[in-house]
Coordinates of N, CA and C in Angstrom, one line a residue:
M1 N 66.1 15.4 34.7 CA 66.5 14.0 34.6 C 66.7 13.6 33.2
T2 N 67.8 13.0 32.9 CA 68.1 12.5 31.5 C 67.5 11.2 31.3
E3 N 67.5 10.7 30.0 CA 66.9 9.4 29.7 C 67.7 8.3 30.3
E4 N 69.0 8.4 30.4 CA 69.9 7.4 31.0 C 69.5 7.3 32.5
E5 N 69.3 8.4 33.2 CA 69.0 8.4 34.6 C 67.6 7.8 34.8
L6 N 66.7 8.1 33.9 CA 65.3 7.5 34.0 C 65.4 6.0 33.8
I7 N 66.2 5.5 32.8 CA 66.3 4.1 32.6 C 66.9 3.4 33.9
Q8 N 67.9 4.0 34.5 CA 68.5 3.5 35.7 C 67.5 3.4 36.8
E9 N 66.6 4.5 36.9 CA 65.6 4.5 37.9 C 64.6 3.4 37.8
I10 N 64.2 3.1 36.5 CA 63.3 2.0 36.2 C 63.9 0.6 36.5
E11 N 65.2 0.5 36.1 CA 65.9 -0.8 36.4 C 66.0 -1.1 37.8
D12 N 66.3 0.0 38.6 CA 66.5 -0.2 40.1 C 65.1 -0.6 40.7
A13 N 64.0 0.0 40.2 CA 62.7 -0.3 40.7 C 62.3 -1.8 40.4
L14 N 62.7 -2.3 39.2 CA 62.3 -3.6 38.8 C 63.2 -4.7 39.6
S15 N 64.4 -4.4 39.8 CA 65.3 -5.4 40.4 C 65.5 -5.1 41.9
F16 N 64.8 -4.1 42.5 CA 65.0 -3.7 43.9 C 66.5 -3.4 44.1
S17 N 67.0 -2.5 43.2 CA 68.4 -2.1 43.3 C 69.4 -3.3 43.2
C18 N 69.1 -4.1 42.2 CA 70.0 -5.3 41.8 C 69.9 -6.4 42.9
A19 N 68.8 -6.4 43.7 CA 68.6 -7.5 44.7 C 68.1 -8.7 44.0
L20 N 67.4 -8.6 42.8 CA 66.9 -9.7 42.1 C 67.6 -9.8 40.7
P21 N 67.8 -11.0 40.2 CA 68.7 -11.2 39.1 C 67.9 -11.1 37.7
Y22 N 67.0 -10.2 37.6 CA 66.3 -10.1 36.3 C 65.9 -8.6 36.1
N23 N 65.8 -8.3 34.8 CA 65.4 -6.9 34.5 C 65.0 -6.9 33.0
L24 N 64.5 -5.8 32.5 CA 64.1 -5.6 31.1 C 65.4 -5.2 30.3
N25 N 65.3 -5.6 29.1 CA 66.4 -5.1 28.2 C 66.2 -3.6 28.0
Q26 N 67.3 -2.9 27.9 CA 67.2 -1.4 27.7 C 66.5 -1.0 26.5
Q27 N 66.5 -1.7 25.5 CA 65.8 -1.4 24.2 C 64.3 -1.4 24.5
E28 N 63.8 -2.4 25.3 CA 62.4 -2.5 25.7 C 62.0 -1.3 26.6
T29 N 62.9 -1.0 27.5 CA 62.7 0.2 28.4 C 62.6 1.5 27.6
K30 N 63.4 1.7 26.6 CA 63.3 2.9 25.8 C 62.0 2.9 25.0
R31 N 61.6 1.7 24.6 CA 60.3 1.7 23.8 C 59.1 2.1 24.7
I32 N 59.2 1.6 26.0 CA 58.1 2.0 27.0 C 58.1 3.5 27.2
I33 N 59.3 4.1 27.4 CA 59.4 5.5 27.6 C 58.9 6.3 26.4
K34 N 59.2 5.8 25.2 CA 58.7 6.5 24.0 C 57.2 6.5 23.9
R35 N 56.6 5.3 24.2 CA 55.1 5.2 24.1 C 54.5 6.0 25.3
A36 N 55.2 6.1 26.4 CA 54.6 6.9 27.6 C 54.7 8.4 27.2
K37 N 55.7 8.8 26.5 CA 55.8 10.2 26.2 C 54.6 10.6 25.2
A38 N 54.3 9.8 24.3 CA 53.2 10.0 23.3 C 51.9 10.1 24.1
W39 N 51.7 9.2 25.0 CA 50.4 9.2 25.8 C 50.3 10.4 26.7
F40 N 51.4 10.8 27.4 CA 51.4 12.0 28.3 C 51.2 13.3 27.5
F41 N 51.7 13.4 26.3 CA 51.5 14.6 25.5 C 50.1 14.8 25.2
D42 N 49.3 13.7 25.0 CA 47.9 13.8 24.6 C 47.0 13.9 25.8
N43 N 47.4 13.5 27.0 CA 46.5 13.3 28.1 C 46.9 14.0 29.4
Y44 N 48.1 14.5 29.5 CA 48.5 15.1 30.7 C 48.8 16.6 30.5
Q45 N 48.1 17.4 31.3 CA 48.2 18.9 31.0 C 49.6 19.4 31.3
Y46 N 50.4 18.8 32.2 CA 51.7 19.4 32.6 C 52.8 18.8 31.7
A47 N 52.4 18.0 30.7 CA 53.4 17.5 29.7 C 53.5 18.5 28.5
V48 N 52.7 19.5 28.4 CA 52.7 20.5 27.3 C 52.7 21.9 27.9
E49 N 53.1 22.8 27.0 CA 53.1 24.2 27.4 C 52.4 25.0 26.3
D50 N 51.7 26.1 26.8 CA 50.9 26.9 25.9 C 51.9 27.9 25.2
R51 N 51.8 28.0 23.9 CA 52.7 28.9 23.1 C 51.9 29.5 22.0
V52 N 52.5 30.7 21.6 CA 51.9 31.4 20.4 C 53.0 31.6 19.4
F53 N 52.6 31.2 18.1 CA 53.5 31.4 17.0 C 52.9 32.4 16.0
I54 N 53.7 33.2 15.4 CA 53.3 34.2 14.5 C 53.7 33.7 13.1
L55 N 52.8 33.6 12.2 CA 53.0 33.2 10.8 C 52.9 34.5 10.0
Q56 N 54.0 34.9 9.4 CA 54.0 36.1 8.6 C 53.2 35.9 7.3
N57 N 52.7 37.1 6.8 CA 51.8 37.0 5.7 C 52.4 36.5 4.4
E58 N 53.7 36.6 4.3 CA 54.4 36.1 3.1 C 54.3 34.6 3.0
I59 N 54.1 33.9 4.1 CA 53.9 32.4 4.0 C 52.7 32.0 3.2
F60 N 51.6 32.8 3.4 CA 50.4 32.5 2.7 C 50.4 32.8 1.2
R61 N 51.5 33.5 0.7 CA 51.6 33.7 -0.7 C 52.5 32.8 -1.4
H62 N 53.1 31.8 -0.6 CA 54.0 30.9 -1.2 C 53.3 29.9 -2.1
P63 N 53.9 29.5 -3.2 CA 53.2 28.6 -4.1 C 52.7 27.3 -3.5
E64 N 53.5 26.8 -2.5 CA 53.1 25.5 -1.9 C 51.9 25.7 -1.1
F65 N 51.7 26.8 -0.4 CA 50.5 27.1 0.4 C 49.3 27.3 -0.6
R66 N 49.6 28.0 -1.7 CA 48.5 28.3 -2.6 C 48.0 27.0 -3.2
A67 N 48.8 26.0 -3.3 CA 48.4 24.7 -3.9 C 47.6 23.8 -3.0
T68 N 48.0 23.8 -1.7 CA 47.4 22.9 -0.7 C 46.7 23.5 0.4
R69 N 47.0 24.9 0.6 CA 46.4 25.6 1.8 C 46.8 24.9 3.1
Q70 N 48.0 24.3 3.1 CA 48.5 23.7 4.3 C 49.9 24.2 4.6
I71 N 50.2 24.3 6.0 CA 51.5 24.7 6.5 C 52.0 23.7 7.4
K72 N 53.3 23.3 7.2 CA 53.9 22.3 8.0 C 54.5 23.0 9.2
L73 N 54.0 22.6 10.4 CA 54.5 23.2 11.7 C 55.5 22.3 12.3
P74 N 56.3 22.8 13.3 CA 57.3 22.0 14.0 C 56.8 20.8 14.6
E75 N 57.7 19.8 14.7 CA 57.3 18.5 15.3 C 56.9 18.5 16.7
S76 N 57.4 19.6 17.4 CA 57.2 19.7 18.9 C 55.7 20.1 19.2
I77 N 55.0 20.6 18.2 CA 53.6 21.1 18.4 C 52.7 19.9 18.5
I78 N 52.0 19.8 19.6 CA 51.1 18.7 19.9 C 49.7 19.0 19.4
S79 N 49.1 20.1 19.6 CA 47.8 20.5 19.1 C 47.7 22.0 18.9
V80 N 46.8 22.4 18.0 CA 46.5 23.8 17.7 C 45.0 24.0 18.1
Y81 N 44.8 25.1 18.8 CA 43.4 25.3 19.2 C 42.9 26.7 18.9
D82 N 43.7 27.6 18.3 CA 43.2 28.9 17.9 C 44.1 29.5 16.8
V83 N 43.5 30.0 15.8 CA 44.2 30.7 14.7 C 43.4 31.9 14.4
R84 N 44.1 33.1 14.5 CA 43.4 34.4 14.3 C 44.4 35.4 13.8
E85 N 43.8 36.6 13.4 CA 44.6 37.7 12.9 C 45.5 38.3 14.0
V86 N 46.6 38.9 13.5 CA 47.5 39.6 14.5 C 47.2 41.1 14.3
G87 N 47.1 41.8 15.4 CA 46.9 43.3 15.3 C 45.6 43.7 16.0
G88 N 45.4 45.0 16.0 CA 44.2 45.5 16.7 C 44.6 46.0 18.1
S89 N 43.7 46.8 18.6 CA 44.0 47.4 19.9 C 43.5 46.5 21.1
G90 N 43.8 46.9 22.3 CA 43.5 46.2 23.5 C 42.0 46.2 23.7
I91 N 41.5 45.4 24.7 CA 40.1 45.3 25.0 C 39.5 46.6 25.6
S92 N 40.4 47.5 26.1 CA 40.0 48.7 26.7 C 40.1 49.9 25.8
G93 N 40.4 49.6 24.5 CA 40.5 50.6 23.5 C 41.9 51.2 23.4
N94 N 42.9 50.6 23.9 CA 44.3 51.1 23.8 C 45.2 49.9 23.4
P95 N 46.4 50.2 23.1 CA 47.3 49.1 22.6 C 47.8 48.2 23.7
D96 N 47.4 48.4 24.9 CA 47.9 47.5 26.0 C 47.3 46.1 25.9
K97 N 48.1 45.1 25.8 CA 47.6 43.7 25.6 C 47.4 43.0 27.0
D98 N 47.9 43.6 28.0 CA 47.7 43.1 29.4 C 46.4 43.5 30.0
F99 N 45.4 42.7 29.8 CA 44.1 43.1 30.3 C 43.5 42.1 31.3
G100 N 44.4 41.5 32.1 CA 43.9 40.5 33.0 C 43.0 41.0 34.1
D101 N 42.2 40.1 34.7 CA 41.3 40.6 35.8 C 42.1 41.2 36.9
S102 N 43.2 40.6 37.3 CA 44.0 41.0 38.4 C 44.5 42.5 38.2
K103 N 44.9 42.8 37.0 CA 45.4 44.1 36.7 C 44.2 45.1 36.8
L104 N 43.1 44.8 36.2 CA 41.9 45.7 36.3 C 41.5 45.9 37.8
L105 N 41.5 44.8 38.5 CA 41.1 44.9 39.9 C 42.1 45.8 40.7
G106 N 43.4 45.6 40.4 CA 44.4 46.4 41.1 C 44.3 47.9 40.7
S107 N 43.9 48.2 39.5 CA 43.7 49.6 39.1 C 42.5 50.2 39.9
E108 N 41.5 49.4 40.1 CA 40.4 49.9 40.9 C 40.7 50.2 42.3
L109 N 41.7 49.5 42.9 CA 42.0 49.6 44.3 C 43.1 50.7 44.5
L110 N 44.1 50.7 43.6 CA 45.3 51.5 43.9 C 45.4 52.7 43.1
L111 N 44.8 52.8 41.9 CA 45.0 54.0 41.1 C 44.0 55.1 41.3
S112 N 44.1 56.2 40.6 CA 43.2 57.3 40.8 C 41.8 56.9 40.6
P113 N 40.8 57.4 41.3 CA 39.4 57.1 41.1 C 38.9 57.6 39.8
F114 N 39.6 58.6 39.2 CA 39.2 59.2 37.9 C 39.3 58.2 36.7
V115 N 40.1 57.1 36.9 CA 40.2 56.1 35.9 C 39.6 54.8 36.3
G116 N 38.6 54.8 37.2 CA 38.0 53.6 37.7 C 37.0 53.1 36.7
D117 N 36.2 52.2 37.3 CA 35.1 51.5 36.5 C 35.6 50.6 35.4
N118 N 36.9 50.2 35.4 CA 37.4 49.4 34.3 C 36.7 48.0 34.3
L119 N 36.4 47.5 35.5 CA 35.8 46.2 35.5 C 34.4 46.2 34.9
V120 N 33.7 47.3 35.2 CA 32.3 47.5 34.7 C 32.4 47.7 33.2
Y121 N 33.4 48.5 32.7 CA 33.6 48.7 31.3 C 34.0 47.5 30.6
R122 N 34.8 46.6 31.2 CA 35.2 45.4 30.6 C 34.0 44.5 30.4
T123 N 33.1 44.4 31.4 CA 31.9 43.6 31.3 C 31.1 44.0 30.1
V124 N 30.9 45.3 30.0 CA 30.1 45.8 28.9 C 30.8 45.5 27.6
M125 N 32.1 45.7 27.5 CA 32.8 45.4 26.3 C 32.7 43.9 25.9
Y126 N 32.8 43.0 26.9 CA 32.6 41.6 26.6 C 31.2 41.3 26.0
S127 N 30.2 41.9 26.5 CA 28.9 41.8 26.0 C 28.8 42.3 24.6
Y128 N 29.5 43.4 24.3 CA 29.5 43.9 22.9 C 30.3 43.0 22.0
F129 N 31.4 42.5 22.4 CA 32.2 41.6 21.6 C 31.5 40.3 21.2
D130 N 30.7 39.8 22.2 CA 29.9 38.6 21.9 C 28.9 38.9 20.7
L131 N 28.3 40.1 20.7 CA 27.4 40.4 19.7 C 28.2 40.7 18.4
A132 N 29.3 41.4 18.5 CA 30.1 41.8 17.3 C 30.7 40.6 16.6
K133 N 30.9 39.5 17.3 CA 31.5 38.3 16.6 C 30.7 37.9 15.4
A134 N 29.4 38.2 15.4 CA 28.6 37.8 14.3 C 28.9 38.6 13.0
Y135 N 29.6 39.8 13.2 CA 29.9 40.7 12.1 C 31.4 40.9 11.9
L136 N 32.2 40.8 13.0 CA 33.6 41.0 12.8 C 34.4 39.7 13.0
L137 N 34.9 39.2 12.0 CA 35.5 37.8 12.0 C 37.1 38.0 12.1
S138 N 37.7 37.6 13.3 CA 39.1 37.8 13.4 C 39.8 36.4 13.4
T139 N 39.0 35.3 13.5 CA 39.6 34.0 13.5 C 39.5 33.3 12.1
F140 N 40.3 32.3 12.0 CA 40.3 31.5 10.7 C 39.9 30.1 11.0
A141 N 39.0 29.6 10.2 CA 38.6 28.1 10.3 C 39.8 27.3 9.9
F142 N 40.1 26.2 10.6 CA 41.3 25.4 10.3 C 41.1 24.0 10.7
K143 N 41.9 23.1 10.3 CA 42.0 21.7 10.7 C 43.5 21.4 11.0
W144 N 43.6 20.6 12.1 CA 45.0 20.3 12.5 C 45.1 18.8 12.5
N145 N 46.2 18.3 11.9 CA 46.5 16.8 11.9 C 47.7 16.6 12.8
K146 N 47.6 15.9 13.9 CA 48.7 15.8 14.8 C 49.7 14.8 14.3
N147 N 49.4 14.0 13.3 CA 50.3 13.0 12.8 C 51.2 13.6 11.7
S148 N 50.6 14.3 10.8 CA 51.4 15.0 9.8 C 52.0 16.3 10.2
K149 N 51.5 16.9 11.3 CA 51.9 18.2 11.8 C 51.6 19.3 10.8
K150 N 50.5 19.1 10.0 CA 50.1 20.1 9.0 C 48.8 20.9 9.5
L151 N 48.9 22.2 9.3 CA 47.7 23.1 9.6 C 47.1 23.5 8.3
T152 N 45.8 23.1 8.2 CA 45.1 23.4 7.0 C 44.1 24.6 7.2
I153 N 44.3 25.7 6.4 CA 43.5 26.9 6.6 C 42.2 26.7 5.7
L154 N 41.1 26.8 6.3 CA 39.8 26.7 5.6 C 39.2 28.1 5.4
G155 N 38.2 28.2 4.5 CA 37.5 29.4 4.4 C 38.3 30.5 3.8
R156 N 38.3 31.7 4.4 CA 38.9 32.9 3.8 C 40.5 32.8 3.8
D157 N 41.1 33.5 2.9 CA 42.5 33.4 2.7 C 43.3 34.4 3.5
P158 N 44.2 34.1 4.5 CA 44.9 35.1 5.2 C 45.8 36.0 4.3
G159 N 46.2 35.5 3.2 CA 47.0 36.3 2.3 C 46.2 37.4 1.5
R160 N 44.9 37.3 1.6 CA 44.1 38.3 0.9 C 43.0 39.0 1.7
S161 N 43.1 38.8 3.0 CA 42.0 39.4 3.9 C 42.7 39.8 5.2
G162 N 41.9 40.5 6.0 CA 42.4 41.0 7.3 C 42.2 42.5 7.5
K163 N 42.5 42.9 8.8 CA 42.2 44.3 9.1 C 43.2 45.2 8.5
N164 N 44.4 44.7 8.1 CA 45.5 45.5 7.6 C 45.5 45.5 6.0
Q165 N 44.5 44.9 5.4 CA 44.5 44.8 4.0 C 44.5 46.1 3.3
Q166 N 43.6 47.1 3.7 CA 43.5 48.3 3.0 C 44.8 49.1 3.1
A167 N 45.4 49.1 4.3 CA 46.6 49.9 4.5 C 47.8 49.3 3.7
Q168 N 47.8 48.0 3.6 CA 48.9 47.4 2.8 C 48.7 47.7 1.3
L169 N 47.5 47.7 0.9 CA 47.2 48.0 -0.5 C 47.6 49.4 -0.9
A170 N 47.3 50.3 0.1 CA 47.6 51.7 -0.1 C 49.1 52.0 -0.2
Q171 N 49.9 51.1 0.5 CA 51.3 51.3 0.5 C 52.0 50.4 -0.6
G172 N 51.2 49.7 -1.4 CA 51.7 49.0 -2.5 C 52.3 47.7 -2.2
F173 N 51.9 47.1 -1.0 CA 52.5 45.8 -0.6 C 51.6 44.6 -1.1
G174 N 51.9 44.2 -2.3 CA 51.2 43.0 -2.9 C 49.7 43.1 -2.9
S175 N 49.0 42.0 -2.4 CA 47.6 41.9 -2.5 C 47.0 42.1 -1.1
G176 N 47.7 42.7 -0.2 CA 47.1 42.8 1.2 C 47.3 41.6 2.0
G177 N 46.6 41.5 3.1 CA 46.6 40.3 3.9 C 47.1 40.7 5.3
T178 N 47.2 39.7 6.2 CA 47.6 39.9 7.5 C 48.4 38.8 8.1
D179 N 49.2 39.1 9.1 CA 49.9 38.0 9.8 C 48.9 37.2 10.7
V180 N 49.3 36.0 11.0 CA 48.4 35.1 11.7 C 49.1 34.6 12.9
S181 N 48.4 34.6 14.0 CA 48.9 34.0 15.3 C 48.3 32.6 15.5
V182 N 49.1 31.7 15.9 CA 48.7 30.3 16.1 C 48.9 30.0 17.6
R183 N 47.8 29.7 18.3 CA 48.0 29.3 19.7 C 47.9 27.8 19.7
C184 N 48.9 27.2 20.4 CA 49.0 25.8 20.4 C 49.7 25.3 21.7
F185 N 49.7 24.0 21.8 CA 50.4 23.3 22.9 C 51.6 22.6 22.4
V186 N 52.8 22.9 23.0 CA 54.1 22.4 22.6 C 54.6 21.4 23.6
A187 N 55.2 20.3 23.1 CA 55.7 19.3 24.0 C 56.8 19.8 24.9
L188 N 56.7 19.3 26.2 CA 57.7 19.7 27.1 C 59.1 19.0 26.8
N189 N 60.2 19.7 27.2 CA 61.5 19.1 26.9 C 61.6 17.7 27.7
D190 N 62.3 16.8 27.1 CA 62.4 15.5 27.7 C 62.9 15.5 29.1
D191 N 63.9 16.3 29.3 CA 64.5 16.3 30.7 C 63.5 16.8 31.7
D192 N 62.7 17.8 31.4 CA 61.7 18.3 32.3 C 60.6 17.2 32.5
L193 N 60.2 16.6 31.4 CA 59.1 15.6 31.5 C 59.6 14.4 32.3
F194 N 60.8 13.9 32.1 CA 61.3 12.8 32.8 C 61.5 13.0 34.3
A195 N 61.5 14.3 34.7 CA 61.6 14.6 36.2 C 60.2 14.6 36.8
D196 N 59.2 14.5 36.1 CA 57.8 14.5 36.6 C 57.6 13.2 37.4
E197 N 57.1 13.3 38.6 CA 56.9 12.1 39.5 C 55.9 11.1 38.8
L198 N 54.8 11.6 38.3 CA 53.8 10.7 37.7 C 54.3 10.0 36.5
F199 N 55.1 10.7 35.7 CA 55.7 10.1 34.5 C 56.6 9.0 34.9
V200 N 57.4 9.2 35.9 CA 58.3 8.1 36.4 C 57.5 6.9 36.9
R201 N 56.5 7.2 37.7 CA 55.7 6.1 38.2 C 55.0 5.3 37.1
Y202 N 54.5 6.1 36.1 CA 53.8 5.5 35.0 C 54.8 4.5 34.2
C203 N 56.0 5.0 33.9 CA 56.9 4.1 33.2 C 57.3 2.9 34.0
I204 N 57.5 3.1 35.4 CA 57.8 1.9 36.2 C 56.7 0.9 36.2
A205 N 55.4 1.4 36.3 CA 54.3 0.5 36.3 C 54.2 -0.3 35.0
K206 N 54.4 0.4 33.8 CA 54.3 -0.2 32.5 C 55.5 -1.2 32.4
S207 N 56.6 -0.9 33.0 CA 57.8 -1.8 32.9 C 57.5 -3.1 33.7
K208 N 56.9 -2.9 34.9 CA 56.6 -4.1 35.7 C 55.6 -5.1 34.9
I209 N 54.6 -4.5 34.3 CA 53.7 -5.3 33.5 C 54.4 -6.0 32.3
A210 N 55.3 -5.3 31.6 CA 56.1 -5.9 30.6 C 57.1 -6.9 31.1
L211 N 57.7 -6.7 32.2 CA 58.6 -7.7 32.8 C 57.8 -9.0 33.2
A212 N 56.6 -8.8 33.8 CA 55.8 -10.0 34.1 C 55.4 -10.8 32.9
N213 N 55.0 -10.1 31.8 CA 54.7 -10.8 30.6 C 55.9 -11.5 30.0
M214 N 57.1 -11.0 30.2 CA 58.3 -11.6 29.7 C 58.6 -12.9 30.5
L215 N 58.5 -12.8 31.9 CA 58.9 -13.9 32.7 C 57.8 -15.0 32.7
S216 N 56.6 -14.7 32.2 CA 55.6 -15.7 32.2 C 55.5 -16.5 30.9
V217 N 56.4 -16.1 29.9 CA 56.4 -16.8 28.6 C 56.9 -18.2 28.8
F218 N 58.0 -18.4 29.7 CA 58.5 -19.7 30.0 C 58.5 -19.9 31.5
T219 N 58.3 -21.1 31.9 CA 58.3 -21.5 33.3 C 59.6 -22.0 33.7
Y220 N 60.3 -21.3 34.6 CA 61.6 -21.8 35.1 C 61.8 -21.3 36.5
N221 N 62.8 -21.8 37.2 CA 63.1 -21.4 38.5 C 64.5 -20.7 38.6
L222 N 64.7 -19.9 39.5 CA 66.0 -19.2 39.8 C 66.9 -20.2 40.5
P223 N 68.2 -20.0 40.5 CA 69.1 -20.9 41.2 C 68.7 -21.1 42.6
G224 N 68.8 -22.3 43.1 CA 68.3 -22.7 44.4 C 66.9 -23.1 44.5
G225 N 66.2 -23.2 43.3 CA 64.9 -23.7 43.2 C 63.8 -22.6 43.5
V226 N 64.2 -21.4 43.6 CA 63.3 -20.3 43.9 C 62.4 -20.0 42.7
Q227 N 61.1 -20.0 42.9 CA 60.2 -19.7 41.8 C 59.9 -18.3 41.6
I228 N 59.6 -17.8 40.4 CA 59.3 -16.5 40.1 C 57.8 -16.3 40.1
N229 N 57.3 -15.4 40.8 CA 55.8 -15.1 40.9 C 55.5 -14.0 39.9
A230 N 55.4 -14.3 38.6 CA 55.2 -13.3 37.6 C 53.8 -12.6 37.7
S231 N 52.9 -13.4 38.1 CA 51.5 -12.8 38.3 C 51.5 -11.7 39.3
D232 N 52.2 -11.9 40.4 CA 52.2 -10.9 41.5 C 52.9 -9.6 41.0
I233 N 54.0 -9.8 40.2 CA 54.6 -8.6 39.6 C 53.6 -7.8 38.7
K234 N 52.9 -8.6 37.9 CA 51.9 -7.9 37.0 C 50.8 -7.2 37.8
T235 N 50.3 -7.9 38.8 CA 49.3 -7.3 39.6 C 49.7 -6.0 40.3
T236 N 51.0 -6.0 40.8 CA 51.5 -4.8 41.4 C 51.6 -3.7 40.4
G237 N 52.1 -4.0 39.2 CA 52.2 -3.0 38.1 C 50.9 -2.4 37.7
E238 N 49.9 -3.3 37.6 CA 48.5 -2.8 37.2 C 47.9 -1.9 38.3
A239 N 48.2 -2.3 39.6 CA 47.6 -1.4 40.6 C 48.3 -0.1 40.7
E240 N 49.6 0.0 40.5 CA 50.3 1.2 40.4 C 49.9 2.1 39.2
L241 N 49.7 1.4 38.1 CA 49.2 2.1 36.9 C 47.8 2.7 37.1
A242 N 46.9 2.0 37.7 CA 45.6 2.5 38.0 C 45.6 3.7 38.9
E243 N 46.5 3.7 39.9 CA 46.7 4.8 40.9 C 47.2 6.0 40.1
V244 N 48.2 5.8 39.3 CA 48.7 7.0 38.5 C 47.6 7.6 37.6
M245 N 46.9 6.7 36.9 CA 45.8 7.2 36.0 C 44.8 8.0 36.8
E246 N 44.4 7.5 38.0 CA 43.5 8.2 38.8 C 44.0 9.6 39.2
M247 N 45.3 9.7 39.5 CA 45.8 11.0 39.9 C 45.9 11.9 38.6
I248 N 46.2 11.4 37.5 CA 46.2 12.2 36.3 C 44.8 12.7 35.9
N249 N 43.8 11.9 36.0 CA 42.5 12.3 35.7 C 42.0 13.3 36.7
G250 N 42.5 13.2 38.0 CA 42.1 14.2 39.0 C 42.7 15.6 38.7
E251 N 43.9 15.6 38.1 CA 44.6 16.9 37.8 C 44.1 17.5 36.6
N252 N 43.6 16.7 35.6 CA 43.1 17.3 34.4 C 41.6 17.7 34.5
T253 N 41.4 18.7 35.4 CA 40.1 19.2 35.6 C 39.9 20.4 34.7
P254 N 38.7 20.6 34.2 CA 38.4 21.8 33.3 C 38.5 23.1 34.1
S255 N 38.9 24.1 33.4 CA 39.0 25.5 33.9 C 37.8 26.3 33.5
Y256 N 36.7 25.7 33.2 CA 35.5 26.5 32.7 C 34.3 25.7 33.1
F257 N 33.1 26.4 32.9 CA 31.9 25.7 33.2 C 30.9 26.2 32.1
L258 N 29.9 25.4 31.9 CA 28.8 25.7 30.9 C 27.5 26.0 31.7
Q259 N 26.8 27.0 31.3 CA 25.5 27.3 31.9 C 24.5 27.6 30.9
W260 N 23.4 27.0 31.0 CA 22.2 27.2 30.2 C 21.1 27.8 31.0
N261 N 20.5 28.9 30.4 CA 19.4 29.6 31.1 C 18.1 29.3 30.4

């Protein structure tokens, strides 16, 4: 759904498909959509997508980074939640990066029994990795500012550290270092977000509240002496907004749990 189609959807909802002689100005409707997008990107899990960006090691040798230790990321990035070195073998000791539970379970059931016990091996490896994290550091401390879209690298320098440092020094490549992967959430395309049912209902509810506020500024009657019940429009909008918020909060459930022994 394009922005023009979304605006038409909102206007039809407010005027009951032109049955009533009032509506919001399109500029105000666009403002409501803009503010709704910002709120959904921060609070609605289906308004963003999980992405991985690779920052080449040369970036961390640039004079601008050396001066501020900051990197300007694209405007579409909403949040960054992991920064780590690129490279290394898979969790099972091989270069295969696909080590999902379903794949290991399938290998247990369908492949030769001589290559079994992968799930048991993975459990042991996870236990080892938990202990090894105290000695083997593959992540970088960072700070992310969602307003400036700048990623600040704290602690050790990616341009001078990493698993590949010795190999790069041996080949004469500068002062060593490693490429860095950035895991982040990226904003959904506008057309895809505008097609979301909850986003449309949220914009309509906000528009009803804005329309009621506009109509209640002055007291007047429609032709024929018909009075406008602005308070009823506002109440309807607030009820719809509360329903949408409840549905969003119900969908934003955590995919993890914490256990203390």
